[in-house]
CSV table of C-alpha atoms in Angstrom, one decimal:
chain,number,residue,atom,x,y,z
M,132,MET,CA,214.0,217.6,5.5
M,133,SER,CA,211.3,216.6,3.2
M,134,ASP,CA,208.5,214.5,4.0
M,135,TRP,CA,207.5,211.4,2.1
M,136,ARG,CA,204.4,209.6,2.5
M,137,LEU,CA,204.4,205.9,4.0
M,138,ILE,CA,201.5,203.6,3.5
M,139,ARG,CA,201.6,200.2,5.2
M,140,SER,CA,198.9,198.3,3.6
M,141,GLY,CA,199.1,194.9,4.9
M,142,PRO,CA,198.0,192.0,3.2
M,143,ALA,CA,195.9,192.4,0.1
M,144,GLY,CA,195.0,190.4,-3.3
M,145,ALA,CA,197.2,190.2,-6.2
M,146,PHE,CA,195.1,192.5,-8.5
M,147,GLU,CA,194.5,195.3,-5.7
M,148,ASN,CA,198.0,195.2,-4.9
M,149,MET,CA,199.0,196.2,-8.4
M,150,ALA,CA,196.4,198.4,-9.0
M,151,VAL,CA,197.2,200.6,-5.8
M,152,ASP,CA,200.9,200.6,-6.9
M,153,GLU,CA,200.2,201.9,-10.0
M,154,ALA,CA,197.5,204.3,-8.8
M,155,LEU,CA,199.9,205.9,-6.6
M,156,ALA,CA,202.6,206.3,-9.1
M,157,LEU,CA,200.2,208.0,-11.5
M,158,GLY,CA,199.4,210.8,-8.9
M,159,ALA,CA,202.7,210.9,-7.1
M,160,GLU,CA,203.4,214.6,-6.5
M,161,ARG,CA,206.1,213.7,-3.7
M,162,PRO,CA,207.6,210.4,-3.0
M,163,VAL,CA,205.2,207.6,-1.5
M,164,PHE,CA,206.8,204.5,0.1
M,165,ARG,CA,204.4,201.7,0.3
M,166,LEU,CA,205.0,198.4,2.2
M,167,TYR,CA,202.5,195.3,1.7
M,168,ARG,CA,202.0,191.7,1.7
M,169,TRP,CA,200.0,189.1,-0.2
M,170,ALA,CA,196.9,187.6,1.1
M,171,ILE,CA,197.2,184.2,-0.7
M,172,PRO,CA,200.1,182.9,-2.7
M,173,SER,CA,200.4,184.7,-5.8
M,174,VAL,CA,202.4,184.9,-8.9
M,175,SER,CA,203.6,188.4,-10.4
M,176,ILE,CA,205.3,188.4,-13.8
M,177,GLY,CA,207.1,191.2,-15.6
M,178,CYS,CA,205.1,193.5,-18.1
M,179,PHE,CA,206.9,192.0,-21.1
M,180,GLN,CA,207.5,188.5,-19.7
M,181,ARG,CA,206.1,185.6,-21.6
M,182,ALA,CA,202.8,184.1,-20.3
M,183,GLY,CA,204.1,180.7,-21.2
M,184,ASP,CA,206.9,180.8,-18.7
M,185,VAL,CA,204.3,179.8,-16.1
M,186,SER,CA,201.5,177.2,-16.4
M,187,PRO,CA,198.1,179.0,-16.0
M,188,GLU,CA,196.2,175.8,-15.8
M,189,TYR,CA,198.4,174.8,-13.1
M,190,LEU,CA,197.7,178.1,-11.0
M,191,ALA,CA,194.1,177.9,-11.7
M,192,ARG,CA,193.8,174.5,-10.3
M,193,ARG,CA,195.8,175.6,-7.1
M,194,GLY,CA,193.7,178.7,-6.9
M,195,ILE,CA,196.9,180.8,-7.3
M,196,PRO,CA,196.2,184.2,-9.0
M,197,LEU,CA,198.6,185.3,-11.6
M,198,VAL,CA,199.0,188.9,-12.4
M,199,ARG,CA,201.4,191.1,-14.7
M,200,ARG,CA,203.0,194.0,-13.5
M,201,VAL,CA,203.5,197.2,-15.1
M,202,THR,CA,207.2,197.1,-14.2
M,203,GLY,CA,209.4,194.9,-16.3
M,204,GLY,CA,211.4,191.8,-15.1
M,205,ARG,CA,210.6,188.2,-14.5
M,206,GLY,CA,208.4,186.1,-12.3
M,207,ILE,CA,208.0,185.8,-8.6
M,208,LEU,CA,205.9,183.6,-6.5
M,209,HIS,CA,204.8,185.7,-3.6
M,210,GLY,CA,203.7,184.1,-0.4
M,211,LEU,CA,205.7,185.1,2.8
M,212,ASP,CA,207.5,188.0,1.4
M,213,LEU,CA,207.4,191.7,2.0
M,214,THR,CA,206.9,193.8,-1.1
M,215,TYR,CA,207.5,197.5,-1.4
M,216,SER,CA,206.9,200.2,-4.0
M,217,LEU,CA,208.4,203.8,-4.3
M,218,SER,CA,206.5,206.1,-6.3
M,219,ALA,CA,208.1,209.4,-7.0
M,220,PRO,CA,208.6,212.7,-9.2
M,221,SER,CA,211.8,212.5,-11.2
M,222,ALA,CA,213.2,215.6,-9.5
M,223,GLY,CA,215.6,216.2,-6.5
M,224,VAL,CA,217.2,213.4,-5.3
M,225,PHE,CA,215.7,211.5,-8.1
M,226,ALA,CA,216.6,213.7,-10.9
M,227,GLY,CA,219.0,211.1,-12.4
M,228,GLY,CA,218.4,208.3,-14.7
M,229,LEU,CA,216.9,205.0,-14.5
M,230,ARG,CA,220.1,203.4,-13.0
M,231,ASP,CA,220.9,206.2,-10.7
M,232,CYS,CA,217.4,205.9,-9.0
M,233,TYR,CA,217.8,202.2,-8.9
M,234,ALA,CA,221.3,202.7,-7.0
M,235,LEU,CA,219.9,205.0,-4.5
M,236,VAL,CA,216.9,202.9,-3.6
M,237,GLY,CA,219.3,199.8,-3.3
M,238,GLY,CA,221.8,201.6,-1.0
M,239,ALA,CA,218.5,202.0,1.4
M,240,LEU,CA,217.6,198.2,1.1
M,241,ALA,CA,221.2,197.2,1.6
M,242,ARG,CA,221.4,199.7,4.7
M,243,ALA,CA,218.1,198.1,6.2
M,244,LEU,CA,219.7,194.2,5.6
M,245,ARG,CA,222.8,195.6,7.5
M,246,SER,CA,220.8,196.9,10.5
M,247,LEU,CA,219.4,193.4,11.0
M,248,GLY,CA,222.8,191.7,11.0
M,249,LEU,CA,223.2,190.6,7.7
M,250,GLU,CA,225.9,191.1,5.1
M,251,PRO,CA,224.5,192.3,1.7
M,252,GLU,CA,226.5,192.5,-1.2
M,253,THR,CA,225.4,195.1,-4.2
M,254,ALA,CA,226.0,193.8,-7.6
M,255,ARG,CA,228.5,196.2,-9.8
M,256,SER,CA,228.0,194.7,-13.1
M,257,PRO,CA,226.2,196.8,-15.7
M,258,LYS,CA,224.9,193.5,-17.6
M,259,PRO,CA,222.6,190.9,-16.3
M,260,ARG,CA,224.2,187.7,-14.9
M,261,GLY,CA,222.5,184.4,-14.4
M,262,ARG,CA,220.8,182.0,-16.5
M,263,ALA,CA,219.6,184.1,-19.4
M,264,ARG,CA,216.4,182.3,-20.2
M,265,SER,CA,215.1,181.7,-16.7
M,266,PRO,CA,211.8,183.1,-15.8
M,267,LEU,CA,212.7,183.7,-12.5
M,268,CYS,CA,213.3,187.1,-11.0
M,269,PHE,CA,215.8,185.7,-8.4
M,270,GLU,CA,218.0,183.8,-10.8
M,271,SER,CA,219.2,186.7,-12.5
M,272,VAL,CA,221.4,189.5,-10.7
M,273,SER,CA,221.9,192.7,-12.5
M,274,PHE,CA,223.3,196.3,-11.4
M,275,GLY,CA,222.4,197.1,-7.9
M,276,GLU,CA,220.9,194.1,-6.9
M,277,ILE,CA,221.5,192.6,-3.8
M,278,LYS,CA,222.8,189.1,-2.5
M,279,VAL,CA,223.5,187.6,0.8
M,280,GLY,CA,225.7,185.0,1.2
M,281,GLY,CA,226.3,184.7,-2.7
M,282,ARG,CA,222.3,184.2,-3.1
M,283,LYS,CA,219.8,186.9,-4.2
M,284,VAL,CA,217.5,188.1,-1.5
M,285,VAL,CA,215.8,191.1,-3.1
M,286,GLY,CA,214.3,191.5,-6.5
M,287,SER,CA,213.4,194.7,-8.2
M,288,ALA,CA,212.1,196.6,-11.4
M,289,GLN,CA,211.0,199.8,-12.2
M,290,LYS,CA,208.6,201.8,-14.7
M,291,ARG,CA,208.9,205.3,-15.7
M,292,TRP,CA,206.4,207.8,-17.0
M,293,PRO,CA,207.6,211.4,-18.1
M,294,GLY,CA,208.3,213.2,-14.8
M,295,ARG,CA,207.8,210.2,-12.4
M,296,PHE,CA,208.8,206.3,-11.8
M,297,MET,CA,207.8,203.8,-9.7
M,298,GLN,CA,210.1,200.9,-8.3
M,299,GLN,CA,208.6,197.8,-7.0
M,300,GLY,CA,210.6,195.0,-5.1
M,301,SER,CA,210.2,191.7,-3.2
M,302,LEU,CA,211.8,190.7,-0.2
M,303,PRO,CA,211.0,187.1,0.6
M,304,LEU,CA,211.4,185.8,4.2
M,305,SER,CA,210.9,182.1,3.1
M,306,ILE,CA,210.7,180.5,-0.2
M,307,ASP,CA,208.7,177.3,-1.3
M,308,TYR,CA,211.0,175.8,-3.6
M,309,GLU,CA,208.8,172.7,-4.4
M,310,GLU,CA,205.9,175.1,-5.4
M,311,LEU,CA,208.3,177.2,-7.3
M,312,ALA,CA,209.3,174.3,-9.3
M,313,ARG,CA,205.9,173.3,-10.1
M,314,VAL,CA,204.6,177.0,-11.0
M,315,PHE,CA,207.9,177.6,-13.3
M,316,GLY,CA,208.8,174.1,-14.4
M,317,ASP,CA,212.4,173.7,-15.4
M,318,GLY,CA,212.9,177.4,-15.0
M,319,ALA,CA,213.1,176.9,-11.2
M,320,SER,CA,215.8,174.0,-11.2
M,321,GLU,CA,218.6,176.2,-10.0
M,322,ALA,CA,216.6,178.3,-7.7
M,323,ARG,CA,217.7,176.9,-4.5
M,324,ALA,CA,221.4,177.8,-5.2
M,325,SER,CA,220.6,181.3,-6.6
M,326,MET,CA,218.2,182.6,-4.2
M,327,ALA,CA,217.2,182.7,-0.6
M,328,GLY,CA,214.5,183.6,1.8
M,329,LEU,CA,215.6,186.0,4.8
M,330,GLY,CA,214.7,183.8,7.2
M,331,GLU,CA,216.8,181.0,5.6
M,332,ILE,CA,219.7,183.3,6.6
M,333,GLU,CA,218.6,184.8,9.9
M,334,PRO,CA,215.9,182.4,11.2
M,335,SER,CA,214.7,185.2,14.0
M,336,LEU,CA,213.5,187.7,11.5
M,337,ASP,CA,210.2,188.4,11.2
M,338,ILE,CA,208.1,190.3,8.6
M,339,GLU,CA,207.5,193.1,11.2
M,340,ASP,CA,211.2,193.5,12.0
M,341,LEU,CA,211.8,193.8,8.2
M,342,GLU,CA,209.3,196.4,7.9
M,343,LEU,CA,210.5,198.5,10.7
M,344,ALA,CA,214.3,198.3,9.4
M,345,LEU,CA,213.1,199.4,5.9
M,346,VAL,CA,211.2,202.3,7.1
M,347,ASP,CA,214.4,203.5,9.4
M,348,ALA,CA,216.8,202.8,6.4
M,349,PHE,CA,215.0,204.9,4.2
M,350,GLU,CA,214.5,207.8,6.4
M,351,GLU,CA,218.4,207.6,7.0
M,352,THR,CA,219.5,207.2,3.7
M,353,PHE,CA,217.4,210.1,2.2
M,354,GLY,CA,217.4,212.3,5.2
M,355,ILE,CA,213.5,212.6,5.4
M,356,ARG,CA,210.9,211.6,7.7
M,357,PHE,CA,207.8,209.8,6.9
M,358,ASP,CA,204.2,210.8,7.1
M,359,ALA,CA,202.0,208.2,8.0
M,360,SER,CA,199.4,207.8,5.1
M,361,TYR,CA,196.5,206.3,3.2
M,362,LEU,CA,195.0,206.2,0.1
M,363,THR,CA,193.2,209.4,-0.9
M,364,PRO,CA,189.8,209.1,-2.2
M,365,GLY,CA,191.1,210.1,-5.7
M,366,GLU,CA,193.6,207.3,-5.4
M,367,GLU,CA,191.1,204.7,-4.4
M,368,ALA,CA,188.9,205.6,-7.4
M,369,ILE,CA,191.9,205.2,-9.6
M,370,ALA,CA,192.7,201.9,-8.3
M,371,GLU,CA,189.4,200.9,-8.7
M,372,GLU,CA,189.3,201.5,-12.2
M,373,LEU,CA,192.8,199.8,-12.7
M,374,MET,CA,191.4,196.7,-11.0
M,375,THR,CA,189.5,196.1,-14.5
M,376,ARG,CA,192.7,196.0,-16.5
M,377,TYR,CA,194.6,193.7,-13.6
M,378,CYS,CA,191.7,191.3,-13.2
M,379,SER,CA,191.7,190.7,-17.1
M,380,PRO,CA,193.1,187.7,-18.7
M,381,ASP,CA,193.6,190.0,-21.6
M,382,TRP,CA,196.3,191.6,-19.7
M,383,ASN,CA,197.6,188.9,-17.6
M,384,LEU,CA,198.0,186.4,-20.1
M,385,ARG,CA,199.2,188.5,-23.5
M,386,ARG,CA,201.8,187.5,-25.3
M,387,GLN,CA,204.1,190.5,-26.3
M,388,THR,CA,207.4,191.2,-27.6
M,389,PRO,CA,208.6,194.6,-26.3
M,390,SER,CA,210.4,197.2,-28.4
M,391,ARG,CA,213.7,198.1,-27.3
M,392,ALA,CA,212.5,201.4,-26.0
M,393,GLN,CA,209.5,199.8,-24.0
M,394,ALA,CA,211.8,197.3,-22.5
M,395,GLN,CA,214.3,199.9,-21.3
M,396,ASP,CA,211.5,202.0,-20.0
M,397,SER,CA,209.7,199.5,-17.9
M,398,ALA,CA,212.8,197.6,-16.1
M,399,ALA,CA,215.6,198.8,-14.3
M,400,SER,CA,216.9,195.3,-14.3
M,401,ARG,CA,215.7,191.7,-15.4
M,402,PRO,CA,215.0,190.5,-11.7
């Protein structure tokens, strides 16, 4: 039974959260599963997403940080949600390709939701569904994505490097649909029909219950035991270096059209 690292970070700022995730991925010698939250409401957008999908001016007025992820996909308004990242070598159980890894992680996520009394449905279509032009992660359902009651409840995306990968995902407990519409404009017009916070479906659910369910489900799914862990000094140093990029408007507001190879490398789906 192999041991994976488990890091339960608690709440942190948007730039720090992304820097820590990437630092863990760059040095992953064995799988590390990180669970974390957001200190204040924040917006993350996909690596190749257009900055124009959100209003940076509105975010600045409201004091809402905007950060560009290294993973692909679309925008998320983080608030009362639990975010995970899994960084691991592309070996052993994760020796398969992007979609294989994505399906494995999705199976563990679905197991966690079932343990909480929910009835998750896993999408089997190999092509993205939903409004093609929507900037929102939760308005698109792709292979392996998870819905409950016909509404998407988990959004995930992946980034792959030679010999390792990272998958990030968000599980909202509640969603501020009005703020979502102000941040994403017309792109959020159908959000209430296509996405849901887990607390809307199971009002008694709290974020601690969700964390514990995820930990148990990943151990059962992969036949492992977690080692409670923290960032090493080396990982902290790398995260500090990466903070310079994640704090930079040149990174967060850049407009870039990905090549087909780049887009495939960084997005497991279009969440």
